[in-house]
PDB file of C-alpha atoms in Angstrom:
ATOM      1  CA  MET A   4      15.775 116.500 115.019  1.00 55.00           C
ATOM      2  CA  SER A   5      13.458 116.008 117.954  1.00 69.00           C
ATOM      3  CA  THR A   6       9.760 115.620 117.343  1.00 88.00           C
ATOM      4  CA  LEU A   7       8.961 118.212 120.014  1.00 89.00           C
ATOM      5  CA  LYS A   8      11.091 120.781 118.209  1.00 92.00           C
ATOM      6  CA  ASP A   9       9.288 119.908 114.952  1.00 93.00           C
ATOM      7  CA  GLN A  10       5.968 120.349 116.765  1.00 94.00           C
ATOM      8  CA  LEU A  11       7.062 123.770 118.021  1.00 94.00           C
ATOM      9  CA  LYS A  12       8.001 124.833 114.487  1.00 95.00           C
ATOM     10  CA  ALA A  13       4.674 123.618 113.088  1.00 96.00           C
ATOM     11  CA  ASP A  14       2.769 125.375 115.872  1.00 95.00           C
ATOM     12  CA  LEU A  15       4.719 128.578 115.217  1.00 95.00           C
ATOM     13  CA  THR A  16       3.640 128.498 111.572  1.00 96.00           C
ATOM     14  CA  ALA A  17       0.021 127.866 112.578  1.00 96.00           C
ATOM     15  CA  ALA A  18       0.094 130.685 115.146  1.00 95.00           C
ATOM     16  CA  MET A  19       1.545 133.088 112.596  1.00 96.00           C
ATOM     17  CA  ARG A  20      -1.133 132.155 110.062  1.00 97.00           C
ATOM     18  CA  SER A  21      -3.899 132.684 112.618  1.00 96.00           C
ATOM     19  CA  ARG A  22      -2.248 135.975 113.679  1.00 96.00           C
ATOM     20  CA  ASP A  23      -2.043 134.863 117.319  1.00 93.00           C
ATOM     21  CA  GLN A  24       0.783 137.173 118.372  1.00 95.00           C
ATOM     22  CA  VAL A  25       1.115 135.982 121.971  1.00 94.00           C
ATOM     23  CA  ARG A  26       1.350 132.319 120.969  1.00 95.00           C
ATOM     24  CA  ALA A  27       3.684 133.031 118.038  1.00 96.00           C
ATOM     25  CA  GLY A  28       5.958 135.229 120.142  1.00 95.00           C
ATOM     26  CA  THR A  29       6.122 132.702 122.957  1.00 96.00           C
ATOM     27  CA  ILE A  30       6.895 129.792 120.641  1.00 96.00           C
ATOM     28  CA  ARG A  31       9.488 131.907 118.846  1.00 96.00           C
ATOM     29  CA  MET A  32      11.189 132.658 122.195  1.00 96.00           C
ATOM     30  CA  ALA A  33      11.075 128.959 123.109  1.00 95.00           C
ATOM     31  CA  LEU A  34      12.642 127.948 119.791  1.00 95.00           C
ATOM     32  CA  THR A  35      15.345 130.572 120.300  1.00 96.00           C
ATOM     33  CA  ALA A  36      16.091 129.136 123.746  1.00 95.00           C
ATOM     34  CA  VAL A  37      16.293 125.635 122.233  1.00 93.00           C
ATOM     35  CA  THR A  38      18.671 126.844 119.508  1.00 93.00           C
ATOM     36  CA  THR A  39      20.802 128.667 122.081  1.00 94.00           C
ATOM     37  CA  GLU A  40      21.055 125.466 124.106  1.00 92.00           C
ATOM     38  CA  GLU A  41      22.025 123.503 120.973  1.00 91.00           C
ATOM     39  CA  VAL A  42      24.949 125.789 120.167  1.00 92.00           C
ATOM     40  CA  ALA A  43      26.077 126.261 123.779  1.00 88.00           C
ATOM     41  CA  GLY A  44      29.414 124.738 124.597  1.00 81.00           C
ATOM     42  CA  THR A  45      32.192 123.796 122.252  1.00 85.00           C
ATOM     43  CA  GLN A  46      30.218 121.631 119.850  1.00 86.00           C
ATOM     44  CA  HIS A  47      26.836 121.997 118.143  1.00 87.00           C
ATOM     45  CA  ARG A  48      24.443 119.177 119.048  1.00 88.00           C
ATOM     46  CA  GLU A  49      20.859 118.157 118.363  1.00 89.00           C
ATOM     47  CA  LEU A  50      18.699 118.170 121.478  1.00 87.00           C
ATOM     48  CA  THR A  51      16.562 115.177 122.341  1.00 88.00           C
ATOM     49  CA  ASP A  52      12.922 115.599 123.340  1.00 86.00           C
ATOM     50  CA  ASP A  53      13.958 115.354 127.008  1.00 85.00           C
ATOM     51  CA  ASP A  54      16.482 118.150 126.531  1.00 88.00           C
ATOM     52  CA  VAL A  55      13.881 120.310 124.774  1.00 90.00           C
ATOM     53  CA  LEU A  56      11.468 119.678 127.663  1.00 89.00           C
ATOM     54  CA  LYS A  57      14.136 120.829 130.133  1.00 88.00           C
ATOM     55  CA  VAL A  58      14.623 124.038 128.144  1.00 92.00           C
ATOM     56  CA  LEU A  59      10.851 124.621 128.017  1.00 92.00           C
ATOM     57  CA  ALA A  60      10.571 123.982 131.766  1.00 90.00           C
ATOM     58  CA  LYS A  61      13.332 126.529 132.381  1.00 92.00           C
ATOM     59  CA  GLU A  62      11.509 129.082 130.210  1.00 94.00           C
ATOM     60  CA  ALA A  63       8.214 128.366 132.012  1.00 92.00           C
ATOM     61  CA  LYS A  64       9.910 128.900 135.367  1.00 91.00           C
ATOM     62  CA  LYS A  65      11.227 132.269 134.158  1.00 94.00           C
ATOM     63  CA  ARG A  66       7.696 133.303 133.140  1.00 95.00           C
ATOM     64  CA  ARG A  67       6.233 132.140 136.468  1.00 93.00           C
ATOM     65  CA  GLU A  68       8.825 134.081 138.477  1.00 94.00           C
ATOM     66  CA  ALA A  69       8.435 137.191 136.318  1.00 96.00           C
ATOM     67  CA  ALA A  70       4.650 137.085 136.718  1.00 95.00           C
ATOM     68  CA  GLU A  71       5.036 136.882 140.502  1.00 95.00           C
ATOM     69  CA  ALA A  72       7.495 139.783 140.503  1.00 96.00           C
ATOM     70  CA  TYR A  73       5.197 141.931 138.357  1.00 96.00           C
ATOM     71  CA  THR A  74       2.204 141.101 140.552  1.00 95.00           C
ATOM     72  CA  THR A  75       4.017 142.095 143.749  1.00 95.00           C
ATOM     73  CA  ALA A  76       5.171 145.309 142.046  1.00 95.00           C
ATOM     74  CA  GLY A  77       1.592 146.129 141.048  1.00 94.00           C
ATOM     75  CA  ARG A  78       2.225 145.760 137.301  1.00 95.00           C
ATOM     76  CA  THR A  79      -0.791 143.588 136.511  1.00 94.00           C
ATOM     77  CA  GLU A  80      -0.705 144.160 132.730  1.00 95.00           C
ATOM     78  CA  LEU A  81       2.844 142.787 132.533  1.00 95.00           C
ATOM     79  CA  ALA A  82       1.939 139.941 134.881  1.00 94.00           C
ATOM     80  CA  ASP A  83      -0.986 139.038 132.604  1.00 95.00           C
ATOM     81  CA  THR A  84       1.360 138.924 129.602  1.00 95.00           C
ATOM     82  CA  GLU A  85       3.743 136.603 131.449  1.00 95.00           C
ATOM     83  CA  GLN A  86       0.821 134.396 132.534  1.00 96.00           C
ATOM     84  CA  ALA A  87      -0.380 134.133 128.918  1.00 95.00           C
ATOM     85  CA  GLU A  88       3.107 133.104 127.792  1.00 95.00           C
ATOM     86  CA  LEU A  89       3.297 130.614 130.657  1.00 94.00           C
ATOM     87  CA  ALA A  90      -0.003 129.061 129.558  1.00 94.00           C
ATOM     88  CA  VAL A  91       1.386 128.539 126.046  1.00 95.00           C
ATOM     89  CA  LEU A  92       4.560 126.899 127.377  1.00 94.00           C
ATOM     90  CA  GLU A  93       2.646 124.669 129.794  1.00 91.00           C
ATOM     91  CA  GLY A  94       0.820 123.209 126.806  1.00 92.00           C
ATOM     92  CA  TYR A  95       4.082 121.511 125.803  1.00 91.00           C
ATOM     93  CA  LEU A  96       5.157 120.376 129.262  1.00 88.00           C
ATOM     94  CA  PRO A  97       3.999 117.176 130.961  1.00 85.00           C
ATOM     95  CA  LYS A  98       1.240 117.612 133.534  1.00 85.00           C
ATOM     96  CA  GLN A  99       2.701 118.720 136.860  1.00 83.00           C
ATOM     97  CA  LEU A 100       2.142 116.402 139.819  1.00 82.00           C
ATOM     98  CA  ASP A 101      -0.022 117.617 142.677  1.00 85.00           C
ATOM     99  CA  GLU A 102       1.334 117.533 146.238  1.00 87.00           C
ATOM    100  CA  SER A 103      -0.095 114.137 147.254  1.00 87.00           C
ATOM    101  CA  GLU A 104       1.086 112.371 144.067  1.00 87.00           C
ATOM    102  CA  LEU A 105       4.501 113.992 144.359  1.00 86.00           C
ATOM    103  CA  GLU A 106       4.875 113.041 148.008  1.00 87.00           C
ATOM    104  CA  ALA A 107       3.942 109.404 147.281  1.00 88.00           C
ATOM    105  CA  ILE A 108       6.500 109.168 144.467  1.00 88.00           C
ATOM    106  CA  VAL A 109       9.205 110.851 146.559  1.00 86.00           C
ATOM    107  CA  ARG A 110       8.551 108.608 149.585  1.00 86.00           C
ATOM    108  CA  GLU A 111       8.846 105.518 147.381  1.00 88.00           C
ATOM    109  CA  ALA A 112      12.048 106.801 145.732  1.00 85.00           C
ATOM    110  CA  VAL A 113      13.648 107.718 149.069  1.00 84.00           C
ATOM    111  CA  ALA A 114      12.775 104.313 150.511  1.00 84.00           C
ATOM    112  CA  GLY A 115      14.228 102.621 147.429  1.00 84.00           C
ATOM    113  CA  SER A 116      17.440 104.647 147.606  1.00 82.00           C
ATOM    114  CA  GLY A 117      18.171 103.572 151.172  1.00 80.00           C
ATOM    115  CA  ALA A 118      18.740 107.144 152.370  1.00 77.00           C
ATOM    116  CA  SER A 119      18.080 107.378 156.085  1.00 79.00           C
ATOM    117  CA  GLY A 120      18.995 110.876 157.208  1.00 78.00           C
ATOM    118  CA  MET A 121      19.738 114.410 156.108  1.00 81.00           C
ATOM    119  CA  GLN A 122      23.382 113.426 155.540  1.00 84.00           C
ATOM    120  CA  GLN A 123      22.206 111.355 152.570  1.00 83.00           C
ATOM    121  CA  MET A 124      19.975 114.001 151.005  1.00 84.00           C
ATOM    122  CA  GLY A 125      22.023 113.996 147.780  1.00 86.00           C
ATOM    123  CA  LEU A 126      21.379 110.288 147.303  1.00 85.00           C
ATOM    124  CA  ALA A 127      17.685 110.764 148.067  1.00 85.00           C
ATOM    125  CA  MET A 128      17.404 113.752 145.695  1.00 86.00           C
ATOM    126  CA  LYS A 129      19.043 111.801 142.884  1.00 86.00           C
ATOM    127  CA  ALA A 130      16.518 108.984 143.265  1.00 85.00           C
ATOM    128  CA  ALA A 131      13.573 111.362 143.680  1.00 86.00           C
ATOM    129  CA  ASN A 132      14.457 113.488 140.647  1.00 84.00           C
ATOM    130  CA  ALA A 133      14.842 110.360 138.526  1.00 83.00           C
ATOM    131  CA  ALA A 134      11.411 109.144 139.645  1.00 84.00           C
ATOM    132  CA  VAL A 135       9.712 112.503 139.135  1.00 83.00           C
ATOM    133  CA  ALA A 136      11.358 113.067 135.723  1.00 79.00           C
ATOM    134  CA  GLY A 137      10.417 116.686 135.074  1.00 75.00           C
ATOM    135  CA  ARG A 138       6.861 116.515 136.364  1.00 80.00           C
ATOM    136  CA  ALA A 139       7.649 118.808 139.321  1.00 81.00           C
ATOM    137  CA  GLU A 140      10.046 121.655 140.054  1.00 81.00           C
ATOM    138  CA  GLY A 141      13.235 120.847 141.914  1.00 80.00           C
ATOM    139  CA  GLY A 142      12.376 123.119 144.832  1.00 84.00           C
ATOM    140  CA  ARG A 143       9.130 121.281 145.497  1.00 87.00           C
ATOM    141  CA  VAL A 144      10.919 117.919 145.300  1.00 86.00           C
ATOM    142  CA  ALA A 145      13.681 119.094 147.660  1.00 88.00           C
ATOM    143  CA  ALA A 146      11.164 120.342 150.231  1.00 88.00           C
ATOM    144  CA  ILE A 147       9.365 116.997 150.276  1.00 88.00           C
ATOM    145  CA  VAL A 148      12.650 115.045 150.436  1.00 87.00           C
ATOM    146  CA  ARG A 149      13.696 117.150 153.457  1.00 88.00           C
ATOM    147  CA  ARG A 150      10.338 116.501 155.117  1.00 87.00           C
ATOM    148  CA  VAL A 151      10.557 112.739 154.447  1.00 84.00           C
ATOM    149  CA  LEU A 152      14.151 112.465 155.687  1.00 83.00           C
ATOM    150  CA  ALA A 153      13.469 114.583 158.773  1.00 83.00           C
ATOM    151  CA  GLY A 154      10.470 112.650 159.930  1.00 74.00           C
TER     152      GLY A 154
END
């Protein structure tokens, strides 16, 4: 069993004991998503810490998008709930890179991959995503790769 999953279970118990409903509910949803991912497919498997981080990142992205949708619809109370859940999930994710750090890493990865134009964006994205390793969303990485390859 992954240590991150064990940490989530321990934190769920602590949140339930302290009667922190937002934290407990968010961790419970995250553990459910992890379990769903484990049983997806034809064979049950144990997720590694990297796999659990990917699931948590996916859940965080859902919360971020829902909060934006609620904000644009004028539903601030629901947006606040999503933001609170997002804050709990971000506590388990690695620190996200800021734009300048991300651009430096992507430039180095693209140069190392040998990609020279937009025709080789797949090669550049593969190298960039490996270098970034979950510390930035794919859309941000793709935008910077396009900018680097274009100019």
